[in-house]
């Protein structure tokens, strides 16, 4: 029996399903990967023979619910074998199944695996109702609220990442673990030679793989750039509306890692790899609002920002500490928040100032005026990151909030961003705003997962401790 799912525009969905089936037949697809973005923004899912595609599109595909209860080491952090499962959500007891429902609008043919199709899925309970812990569905709810206010949320993607040669995949039995040993790697370029043509030429084999992968996936790649650090690159994309940037982010990160791995490289979106001279990676989120008449709601002829733009800035600033767990969700990401390294360390905004957390790009009379948030890390779950941005910015507009004056000294004064993930967890858990916006269940759920991750970190003896104490005591 086919489930009845609560989906937006079911009639349009039926048409898209037929289009996907026709495209799959025309392309000679043999297998289809069904993927969903988990709480960490990592893609998980199943691979089906193509003859099971229609059934999955119509009735969904069962998926293990415990995948939503894991930290970044893939450990389940909730007591699933207890009576209540550690969380109050009917339908998820005893590690039972949930349902992945493919979104036919996301169908792709993978360029590095040409007989393989790919679909991004939303998550549902077995009764066909949306799963509250599905982060893609959470962003969809925030975007619907934005649309009800008369705006379309537009974002541009800039991701920094590190591409290294894969020298040792660490495949001995001793290297297996939970998590496993990190790969053995070497540089693809030496640094620091920011945006030099000679380094771009050295990286040309890497850039060609990335470019062809993006072209094959119809991702709106704008540029590939040599970044500041050794073997560090940046990919920028043309702006997109609504959900498209978040979908593009999870697909791009996964696709780049897979395509480059097949050619002997390791691409990492980790914020600050523990390798000599490697530079931190950031994610710069460019965002604007489009009004009902198609104009940029942030742009006016006689000021850097419109009243809506100032309200959006104020909302982002006021919620910055509470939002950090969604913009910077890893322990590692907080080691990037340092002064004078093209990264923010304070909750400030400025006019075209790359040291400030928020940078207003454009200005009076510029139809492309936008707000760039330089705080996020490239490992963030893009659905949570963008949901936090859109929700807090819209809240600032609705309240008519006014930001403080823009700074010209982004490292001189102002409230600091959280110094550690512990501070970020506490700020998120105590946030009345996110409890109203995302719900108590989601806030508590994410808090439990991140606290479990931190607890594992503090249970390990680090190299720092060994150097600090082993000799002197």
CSV table of C-alpha atoms in Angstrom, one decimal:
chain,number,residue,atom,x,y,z
A,1,UNK,CA,0.0,0.0,0.0
A,2,UNK,CA,1.4,3.4,-1.0
A,3,UNK,CA,1.8,5.9,1.8
A,4,UNK,CA,0.2,9.3,1.6
A,5,UNK,CA,3.0,11.8,2.3
A,6,UNK,CA,2.6,15.4,3.2
A,7,UNK,CA,4.5,17.0,0.3
A,8,UNK,CA,4.3,20.5,-1.2
A,9,UNK,CA,2.5,20.7,-4.5
A,10,UNK,CA,1.7,16.9,-5.0
A,11,UNK,CA,0.4,17.4,-8.6
A,12,UNK,CA,3.7,19.0,-9.7
A,13,UNK,CA,5.5,16.1,-7.9
A,14,UNK,CA,3.6,13.5,-10.0
A,15,UNK,CA,4.8,15.2,-13.2
A,16,UNK,CA,8.4,15.3,-12.0
A,17,UNK,CA,8.3,11.6,-11.1
A,18,UNK,CA,7.4,10.7,-14.7
A,19,UNK,CA,10.2,13.0,-15.9
A,20,UNK,CA,12.7,11.3,-13.7
A,21,UNK,CA,11.7,7.9,-14.9
A,22,UNK,CA,12.0,9.0,-18.5
A,23,UNK,CA,15.4,10.6,-17.9
A,24,UNK,CA,16.7,7.5,-16.1
A,25,UNK,CA,15.6,5.2,-19.0
A,26,UNK,CA,17.1,7.6,-21.6
A,27,UNK,CA,20.4,7.8,-19.7
A,28,UNK,CA,20.7,4.0,-19.3
A,29,UNK,CA,20.7,4.2,-15.5
A,30,UNK,CA,21.3,0.9,-13.8
A,31,UNK,CA,21.4,1.8,-10.1
A,32,UNK,CA,20.1,4.8,-8.2
A,33,UNK,CA,21.5,6.2,-4.9
A,34,UNK,CA,18.9,7.6,-2.5
A,35,UNK,CA,20.5,10.0,-0.1
A,36,UNK,CA,19.5,12.2,2.8
A,37,UNK,CA,21.5,14.8,4.7
A,38,UNK,CA,21.8,13.7,8.3
A,39,UNK,CA,22.1,16.0,11.4
A,40,UNK,CA,25.7,16.7,10.5
A,41,UNK,CA,25.0,17.5,6.8
A,42,UNK,CA,26.6,14.1,5.8
A,43,UNK,CA,24.9,12.2,3.0
A,44,UNK,CA,23.6,8.7,4.0
A,45,UNK,CA,21.3,6.3,2.1
A,46,UNK,CA,20.9,3.2,0.0
A,47,UNK,CA,21.6,2.1,-3.6
A,48,UNK,CA,18.7,0.5,-5.5
A,49,UNK,CA,18.5,-1.3,-8.8
A,50,UNK,CA,16.8,1.0,-11.3
A,51,UNK,CA,13.7,-1.2,-11.4
A,52,UNK,CA,12.9,-0.2,-7.8
A,53,UNK,CA,13.0,3.5,-8.7
A,54,UNK,CA,9.2,4.0,-9.3
A,55,UNK,CA,8.3,2.3,-6.1
A,56,UNK,CA,10.7,4.4,-4.1
A,57,UNK,CA,9.4,7.6,-5.7
A,58,UNK,CA,5.8,6.7,-5.0
A,59,UNK,CA,6.1,5.0,-1.6
A,60,UNK,CA,9.5,5.9,-0.2
A,61,UNK,CA,12.3,3.7,0.9
A,62,UNK,CA,12.8,2.4,4.5
A,63,UNK,CA,15.8,3.7,6.4
A,64,UNK,CA,17.2,2.9,9.8
A,65,UNK,CA,16.2,5.6,12.3
A,66,UNK,CA,19.4,5.3,14.4
A,67,UNK,CA,21.2,7.2,11.7
A,68,UNK,CA,19.6,10.3,13.1
A,69,UNK,CA,21.0,9.6,16.6
A,70,UNK,CA,24.7,9.4,15.9
A,71,UNK,CA,27.6,11.8,16.5
A,72,UNK,CA,30.4,12.4,13.9
A,73,UNK,CA,32.1,9.1,14.9
A,74,UNK,CA,28.9,7.3,13.9
A,75,UNK,CA,28.3,6.3,17.5
A,76,UNK,CA,24.6,6.2,18.5
A,77,UNK,CA,24.4,8.6,21.5
A,78,UNK,CA,20.8,7.9,22.6
A,79,UNK,CA,19.7,4.9,24.6
A,80,UNK,CA,17.7,3.3,21.9
A,81,UNK,CA,17.2,0.0,23.7
A,82,UNK,CA,15.4,1.6,26.7
A,83,UNK,CA,11.6,1.9,27.0
A,84,UNK,CA,11.4,5.5,25.7
A,85,UNK,CA,14.5,5.4,23.4
A,86,UNK,CA,16.0,8.5,25.1
A,87,UNK,CA,13.7,10.9,23.2
A,88,UNK,CA,10.0,11.6,23.1
A,89,UNK,CA,9.0,10.9,19.5
A,90,UNK,CA,6.6,8.2,18.7
A,91,UNK,CA,7.7,6.0,15.8
A,92,UNK,CA,11.4,5.9,16.6
A,93,UNK,CA,11.5,3.4,19.4
A,94,UNK,CA,13.7,0.3,19.3
A,95,UNK,CA,15.8,1.4,16.3
A,96,UNK,CA,12.8,1.0,14.0
A,97,UNK,CA,12.6,2.3,10.4
A,98,UNK,CA,11.8,5.7,9.1
A,99,UNK,CA,11.0,6.5,5.4
A,100,UNK,CA,13.2,8.3,2.8
A,101,UNK,CA,11.1,10.0,0.2
A,102,UNK,CA,13.1,11.0,-2.9
A,103,UNK,CA,12.6,14.6,-4.2
A,104,UNK,CA,12.3,14.1,-8.0
A,105,UNK,CA,13.5,17.7,-8.5
A,106,UNK,CA,16.9,16.7,-7.3
A,107,UNK,CA,17.6,13.9,-9.8
A,108,UNK,CA,21.2,13.7,-11.1
A,109,UNK,CA,23.3,11.3,-13.2
A,110,UNK,CA,26.6,11.1,-11.4
A,111,UNK,CA,29.4,12.1,-13.8
A,112,UNK,CA,32.0,9.9,-12.2
A,113,UNK,CA,29.6,6.9,-12.2
A,114,UNK,CA,27.6,7.4,-15.4
A,115,UNK,CA,25.2,4.5,-15.0
A,116,UNK,CA,24.2,5.7,-11.5
A,117,UNK,CA,21.4,8.1,-10.7
A,118,UNK,CA,21.1,10.1,-7.5
A,119,UNK,CA,18.2,11.6,-5.6
A,120,UNK,CA,18.1,13.7,-2.5
A,121,UNK,CA,15.4,12.6,0.0
A,122,UNK,CA,13.3,14.1,2.8
A,123,UNK,CA,12.6,12.0,5.9
A,124,UNK,CA,9.2,10.9,7.1
A,125,UNK,CA,7.7,8.8,9.9
A,126,UNK,CA,6.1,5.5,8.9
A,127,UNK,CA,2.7,7.1,8.9
A,128,UNK,CA,3.7,9.6,6.2
A,129,UNK,CA,4.1,12.7,8.4
A,130,UNK,CA,7.3,14.7,8.2
A,131,UNK,CA,10.1,13.7,10.6
A,132,UNK,CA,10.8,16.6,13.0
A,133,UNK,CA,14.5,15.9,13.0
A,134,UNK,CA,14.9,16.1,9.2
A,135,UNK,CA,17.1,19.2,8.7
A,136,UNK,CA,16.0,19.7,5.1
A,137,UNK,CA,12.4,19.8,6.2
A,138,UNK,CA,13.3,22.3,8.9
A,139,UNK,CA,14.8,24.7,6.4
A,140,UNK,CA,11.7,24.3,4.2
A,141,UNK,CA,9.6,25.5,7.1
A,142,UNK,CA,11.8,28.5,7.7
A,143,UNK,CA,11.7,29.4,4.0
A,144,UNK,CA,7.9,29.1,4.0
A,145,UNK,CA,7.8,31.6,6.9
A,146,UNK,CA,10.1,33.9,4.8
A,147,UNK,CA,7.8,33.6,1.8
A,148,UNK,CA,4.7,34.4,4.0
A,149,UNK,CA,6.6,37.6,5.0
A,150,UNK,CA,6.8,38.5,1.3
A,151,UNK,CA,10.5,37.6,0.7
A,152,UNK,CA,12.5,35.0,-1.3
A,153,UNK,CA,15.8,34.1,0.5
A,154,UNK,CA,18.7,34.2,-2.0
A,155,UNK,CA,22.2,32.9,-1.1
A,156,UNK,CA,25.6,32.5,-2.7
A,157,UNK,CA,28.0,29.8,-1.9
A,158,UNK,CA,31.7,30.2,-1.2
A,159,UNK,CA,33.5,27.2,0.2
A,160,UNK,CA,37.2,26.8,1.1
A,161,UNK,CA,38.6,23.4,1.3
A,162,UNK,CA,41.9,21.5,1.2
A,163,UNK,CA,42.9,19.1,-1.6
A,164,UNK,CA,45.8,16.7,-0.8
A,165,UNK,CA,47.5,13.8,-2.5
A,166,UNK,CA,46.3,10.5,-0.9
A,167,UNK,CA,49.5,8.6,-0.2
A,168,UNK,CA,48.3,6.0,2.4
A,169,UNK,CA,44.6,5.1,2.7
A,170,UNK,CA,45.3,3.4,6.0
A,171,UNK,CA,43.7,0.0,5.2
A,172,UNK,CA,45.5,-2.2,7.7
A,173,UNK,CA,43.4,-3.9,10.3
A,174,UNK,CA,45.0,-1.7,13.0
A,175,UNK,CA,43.9,1.4,11.2
A,176,UNK,CA,40.2,0.6,11.5
A,177,UNK,CA,38.5,2.4,14.3
A,178,UNK,CA,35.5,4.3,15.5
A,179,UNK,CA,36.6,6.7,14.0
A,180,UNK,CA,39.5,5.2,11.9
A,181,UNK,CA,43.0,6.5,11.6
A,182,UNK,CA,43.4,9.6,9.4
A,183,UNK,CA,44.8,9.2,5.9
A,184,UNK,CA,48.4,9.7,5.1
A,185,UNK,CA,48.7,12.7,2.7
A,186,UNK,CA,51.0,15.1,1.0
A,187,UNK,CA,50.6,18.5,-0.5
A,188,UNK,CA,49.3,19.3,-4.0
A,189,UNK,CA,50.8,22.8,-3.8
A,190,UNK,CA,53.2,24.5,-1.5
A,191,UNK,CA,52.1,27.9,-0.1
A,192,UNK,CA,51.6,30.6,0.5
A,193,UNK,CA,50.9,32.1,-2.9
A,194,UNK,CA,47.4,33.5,-2.9
A,195,UNK,CA,45.7,33.7,-6.3
A,196,UNK,CA,49.0,33.2,-8.3
A,197,UNK,CA,48.7,31.9,-11.8
A,198,UNK,CA,51.6,29.5,-11.3
A,199,UNK,CA,49.8,27.8,-8.4
A,200,UNK,CA,46.6,27.7,-10.5
A,201,UNK,CA,48.4,25.9,-13.2
A,202,UNK,CA,49.8,23.3,-10.7
A,203,UNK,CA,46.2,22.8,-9.5
A,204,UNK,CA,44.8,22.5,-13.0
A,205,UNK,CA,44.3,18.7,-12.8
A,206,UNK,CA,42.3,19.2,-9.6
A,207,UNK,CA,40.4,22.1,-11.0
A,208,UNK,CA,39.4,20.2,-14.1
A,209,UNK,CA,38.0,17.3,-12.1
A,210,UNK,CA,36.0,19.7,-9.9
A,211,UNK,CA,34.8,21.8,-12.9
A,212,UNK,CA,33.7,18.7,-14.9
A,213,UNK,CA,32.0,17.3,-11.8
A,214,UNK,CA,30.1,20.5,-11.3
A,215,UNK,CA,29.1,20.8,-15.0
A,216,UNK,CA,27.9,17.2,-14.9
A,217,UNK,CA,25.7,18.0,-11.9
A,218,UNK,CA,24.4,21.3,-13.2
A,219,UNK,CA,25.9,23.1,-10.2
A,220,UNK,CA,26.3,26.9,-10.9
A,221,UNK,CA,30.0,27.1,-10.5
A,222,UNK,CA,31.3,30.7,-10.7
A,223,UNK,CA,35.0,30.3,-10.0
A,224,UNK,CA,37.8,28.1,-8.7
A,225,UNK,CA,40.5,29.9,-6.9
A,226,UNK,CA,43.9,29.3,-5.3
A,227,UNK,CA,43.4,30.2,-1.7
A,228,UNK,CA,45.9,31.5,0.9
A,229,UNK,CA,47.2,28.2,2.4
A,230,UNK,CA,49.2,25.3,0.9
A,231,UNK,CA,46.8,23.0,-1.1
A,232,UNK,CA,43.9,25.2,-0.2
A,233,UNK,CA,41.3,26.1,-2.8
A,234,UNK,CA,37.9,28.0,-2.9
A,235,UNK,CA,34.9,27.3,-5.0
A,236,UNK,CA,32.3,30.0,-5.5
A,237,UNK,CA,28.8,29.6,-7.0
A,238,UNK,CA,26.3,31.9,-8.6
A,239,UNK,CA,23.4,32.9,-6.2
A,240,UNK,CA,20.4,30.6,-5.9
A,241,UNK,CA,17.0,30.9,-4.3
A,242,UNK,CA,15.4,29.0,-1.5
A,243,UNK,CA,16.6,25.5,-0.9
A,244,UNK,CA,18.9,25.3,-3.9
A,245,UNK,CA,22.1,26.5,-2.1
A,246,UNK,CA,21.8,24.0,0.7
A,247,UNK,CA,21.1,21.2,-1.7
A,248,UNK,CA,24.1,22.3,-3.8
A,249,UNK,CA,26.3,22.3,-0.8
A,250,UNK,CA,25.7,18.8,0.3
A,251,UNK,CA,25.9,17.5,-3.3
A,252,UNK,CA,29.1,19.5,-4.0
A,253,UNK,CA,31.0,18.4,-0.9
A,254,UNK,CA,30.1,14.7,-1.4
A,255,UNK,CA,30.7,14.8,-5.2
A,256,UNK,CA,34.1,16.5,-4.9
A,257,UNK,CA,35.3,14.0,-2.3
A,258,UNK,CA,34.2,11.1,-4.4
A,259,UNK,CA,35.4,12.3,-7.8
A,260,UNK,CA,38.8,13.4,-6.5
A,261,UNK,CA,39.3,10.2,-4.4
A,262,UNK,CA,39.0,8.2,-7.6
A,263,UNK,CA,41.9,10.1,-9.0
A,264,UNK,CA,44.2,9.7,-6.0
A,265,UNK,CA,43.3,12.9,-4.0
A,266,UNK,CA,41.7,13.5,-0.6
A,267,UNK,CA,39.5,16.6,-0.4
A,268,UNK,CA,38.7,17.7,3.1
A,269,UNK,CA,36.2,20.4,4.2
A,270,UNK,CA,37.5,20.2,7.8
A,271,UNK,CA,38.0,23.7,9.1
A,272,UNK,CA,41.5,23.4,10.5
A,273,UNK,CA,43.4,20.2,9.6
A,274,UNK,CA,46.1,19.2,12.0
A,275,UNK,CA,48.9,19.3,9.4
A,276,UNK,CA,52.0,21.6,9.3
A,277,UNK,CA,51.3,25.0,7.7
A,278,UNK,CA,47.8,24.2,6.6
A,279,UNK,CA,45.5,27.2,6.7
A,280,UNK,CA,41.9,27.3,8.1
A,281,UNK,CA,38.9,26.8,5.8
A,282,UNK,CA,35.8,29.0,6.0
A,283,UNK,CA,32.4,29.1,4.5
A,284,UNK,CA,31.3,32.6,3.5
A,285,UNK,CA,27.5,32.8,3.2
A,286,UNK,CA,26.3,35.6,0.9
A,287,UNK,CA,22.6,36.4,1.4
A,288,UNK,CA,19.9,38.8,0.3
A,289,UNK,CA,16.2,39.0,0.2
A,290,UNK,CA,14.1,39.4,-3.0
A,291,UNK,CA,10.9,41.3,-2.6
A,292,UNK,CA,7.6,40.4,-4.3
A,293,UNK,CA,8.3,42.8,-7.2
A,294,UNK,CA,11.7,41.0,-7.9
A,295,UNK,CA,13.8,43.8,-6.5
A,296,UNK,CA,16.6,43.4,-3.9
A,297,UNK,CA,15.0,44.2,-0.6
A,298,UNK,CA,18.4,45.2,0.9
A,299,UNK,CA,19.3,47.7,-1.8
A,300,UNK,CA,18.3,51.4,-1.8
A,301,UNK,CA,19.7,54.4,-3.8
A,302,UNK,CA,20.9,56.5,-0.9
A,303,UNK,CA,22.2,54.2,1.9
A,304,UNK,CA,24.4,51.2,2.3
A,305,UNK,CA,21.3,49.1,3.3
A,306,UNK,CA,17.5,49.4,3.3
A,307,UNK,CA,15.6,49.3,6.6
A,308,UNK,CA,15.0,45.6,5.9
A,309,UNK,CA,18.7,45.1,5.4
A,310,UNK,CA,19.6,46.9,8.7
A,311,UNK,CA,17.0,44.7,10.5
A,312,UNK,CA,18.5,41.6,9.0
A,313,UNK,CA,22.0,42.6,10.1
A,314,UNK,CA,20.7,43.3,13.6
A,315,UNK,CA,19.0,39.9,13.8
A,316,UNK,CA,22.1,38.1,12.7
A,317,UNK,CA,24.2,39.9,15.3
A,318,UNK,CA,21.8,39.4,18.1
A,319,UNK,CA,21.5,35.7,17.5
A,320,UNK,CA,25.2,35.1,16.5
A,321,UNK,CA,26.2,33.3,19.7
A,322,UNK,CA,23.0,31.2,19.8
A,323,UNK,CA,23.5,30.3,16.1
A,324,UNK,CA,27.1,29.2,16.3
A,325,UNK,CA,26.3,25.6,16.9
A,326,UNK,CA,24.7,25.6,13.5
A,327,UNK,CA,27.2,27.7,11.6
A,328,UNK,CA,30.2,26.1,13.4
A,329,UNK,CA,29.2,22.7,14.6
A,330,UNK,CA,32.6,21.0,15.2
A,331,UNK,CA,35.1,21.3,18.0
A,332,UNK,CA,37.7,22.1,15.4
A,333,UNK,CA,35.9,25.0,13.9
A,334,UNK,CA,36.4,27.3,16.9
A,335,UNK,CA,40.1,27.2,16.3
A,336,UNK,CA,39.6,29.4,13.3
A,337,UNK,CA,38.1,32.3,15.3
A,338,UNK,CA,41.4,34.3,15.6
A,339,UNK,CA,42.2,37.9,14.7
A,340,UNK,CA,44.1,39.0,11.6
A,341,UNK,CA,43.7,35.8,9.6
A,342,UNK,CA,40.7,36.8,7.4
A,343,UNK,CA,38.4,35.2,9.9
A,344,UNK,CA,36.1,36.9,12.5
A,345,UNK,CA,36.5,36.6,16.2
A,346,UNK,CA,33.9,39.1,17.3
A,347,UNK,CA,30.2,39.8,16.7
A,348,UNK,CA,30.5,42.9,14.5
A,349,UNK,CA,29.5,44.1,11.1
A,350,UNK,CA,31.3,46.3,8.6
A,351,UNK,CA,31.0,47.8,5.2
A,352,UNK,CA,33.2,45.7,2.8
A,353,UNK,CA,35.4,44.7,5.8
A,354,UNK,CA,36.6,41.1,5.6
A,355,UNK,CA,37.7,41.0,9.2
A,356,UNK,CA,34.1,41.6,10.5
A,357,UNK,CA,31.7,38.7,11.1
A,358,UNK,CA,29.2,40.4,8.8
A,359,UNK,CA,30.4,42.1,5.7
A,360,UNK,CA,28.0,44.3,3.6
A,361,UNK,CA,29.0,43.9,0.0
A,362,UNK,CA,27.7,46.6,-2.4
A,363,UNK,CA,26.1,49.7,-1.1
A,364,UNK,CA,24.0,52.7,-2.1
A,365,UNK,CA,22.5,52.2,-5.6
A,366,UNK,CA,24.0,48.7,-6.1
A,367,UNK,CA,21.3,46.2,-7.0
A,368,UNK,CA,23.6,43.3,-5.9
A,369,UNK,CA,23.9,44.5,-2.3
A,370,UNK,CA,24.1,41.6,0.1
A,371,UNK,CA,25.2,40.5,3.5
A,372,UNK,CA,28.1,38.1,3.8
A,373,UNK,CA,28.5,36.1,7.1
A,374,UNK,CA,32.1,35.0,7.4
A,375,UNK,CA,31.6,33.0,10.6
A,376,UNK,CA,30.4,29.6,9.3
A,377,UNK,CA,32.8,26.6,8.7
A,378,UNK,CA,32.6,24.5,5.5
A,379,UNK,CA,31.7,21.4,7.6
A,380,UNK,CA,28.4,22.9,8.7
A,381,UNK,CA,25.1,21.2,7.9
A,382,UNK,CA,23.9,23.7,5.2
A,383,UNK,CA,20.2,23.3,6.0
A,384,UNK,CA,20.8,24.2,9.7
A,385,UNK,CA,23.3,27.0,8.8
A,386,UNK,CA,20.9,28.7,6.3
A,387,UNK,CA,17.9,28.1,8.5
A,388,UNK,CA,19.6,29.9,11.3
A,389,UNK,CA,20.5,32.8,9.1
A,390,UNK,CA,17.1,33.2,7.5
A,391,UNK,CA,15.2,32.8,10.8
A,392,UNK,CA,17.3,35.2,12.8
A,393,UNK,CA,17.5,37.8,10.0
A,394,UNK,CA,13.8,37.7,9.4
A,395,UNK,CA,13.2,38.1,13.2
A,396,UNK,CA,15.3,41.2,13.1
A,397,UNK,CA,13.2,42.7,10.3
A,398,UNK,CA,9.9,41.9,12.0
A,399,UNK,CA,11.0,43.6,15.2
A,400,UNK,CA,12.4,46.6,13.4
A,401,UNK,CA,15.8,46.0,15.1
A,402,UNK,CA,18.6,48.4,14.5
A,403,UNK,CA,22.3,47.3,14.5
A,404,UNK,CA,25.1,49.3,16.1
A,405,UNK,CA,27.3,51.4,13.8
A,406,UNK,CA,29.5,49.4,11.4
A,407,UNK,CA,33.1,48.8,12.5
A,408,UNK,CA,36.3,49.8,10.9
A,409,UNK,CA,38.4,47.9,13.5
A,410,UNK,CA,36.9,44.4,13.6
A,411,UNK,CA,39.5,43.0,16.1
A,412,UNK,CA,39.6,46.0,18.5
A,413,UNK,CA,36.3,45.8,20.4
A,414,UNK,CA,33.0,44.0,20.6
A,415,UNK,CA,31.5,40.8,22.0
A,416,UNK,CA,33.6,37.7,21.2
A,417,UNK,CA,32.2,34.8,19.2
A,418,UNK,CA,32.0,31.7,21.4
A,419,UNK,CA,35.6,30.5,22.1
A,420,UNK,CA,34.7,26.8,22.2
A,421,UNK,CA,31.9,24.6,21.2
A,422,UNK,CA,30.9,24.2,24.8
A,423,UNK,CA,30.0,27.9,24.9
A,424,UNK,CA,28.1,27.5,21.6
A,425,UNK,CA,26.1,24.5,22.9
A,426,UNK,CA,25.2,26.3,26.1
A,427,UNK,CA,24.0,29.4,24.1
A,428,UNK,CA,21.9,27.3,21.7
A,429,UNK,CA,20.4,25.2,24.5
A,430,UNK,CA,19.4,28.3,26.4
A,431,UNK,CA,18.0,30.1,23.3
A,432,UNK,CA,14.3,31.0,23.7
A,433,UNK,CA,14.4,32.1,20.1
A,434,UNK,CA,15.4,28.7,18.7
A,435,UNK,CA,13.1,26.9,21.0
A,436,UNK,CA,10.3,28.9,19.6
A,437,UNK,CA,11.5,28.6,16.0
A,438,UNK,CA,12.8,25.0,15.8
A,439,UNK,CA,10.9,23.5,18.8
A,440,UNK,CA,12.1,22.2,22.2
A,441,UNK,CA,12.5,18.7,20.8
A,442,UNK,CA,14.9,19.7,18.1
A,443,UNK,CA,17.0,21.9,20.3
A,444,UNK,CA,17.3,19.2,23.0
A,445,UNK,CA,18.0,16.6,20.3
A,446,UNK,CA,20.9,18.5,18.7
A,447,UNK,CA,22.3,19.5,22.1
A,448,UNK,CA,22.4,15.8,23.3
A,449,UNK,CA,24.3,14.8,20.1
A,450,UNK,CA,26.9,17.6,20.3
A,451,UNK,CA,27.4,17.1,24.1
A,452,UNK,CA,28.2,13.4,23.4
A,453,UNK,CA,30.7,14.4,20.8
A,454,UNK,CA,32.4,16.8,23.3
A,455,UNK,CA,32.4,14.2,26.0
A,456,UNK,CA,34.4,11.8,23.8
A,457,UNK,CA,36.9,14.6,23.0
A,458,UNK,CA,37.5,15.2,26.7
A,459,UNK,CA,37.9,11.5,27.4
A,460,UNK,CA,40.9,11.3,25.0
A,461,UNK,CA,44.5,12.1,26.0
A,462,UNK,CA,45.8,14.7,23.5
A,463,UNK,CA,49.3,15.4,22.2
A,464,UNK,CA,49.1,18.8,24.0
A,465,UNK,CA,48.6,17.1,27.3
A,466,UNK,CA,51.4,14.6,26.7
A,467,UNK,CA,53.9,17.5,25.8
A,468,UNK,CA,52.6,19.7,28.7
A,469,UNK,CA,52.7,17.2,31.6
A,470,UNK,CA,54.6,14.0,30.7
A,471,UNK,CA,58.1,15.4,31.5
A,472,UNK,CA,57.5,18.0,34.2
A,473,UNK,CA,55.4,15.8,36.6
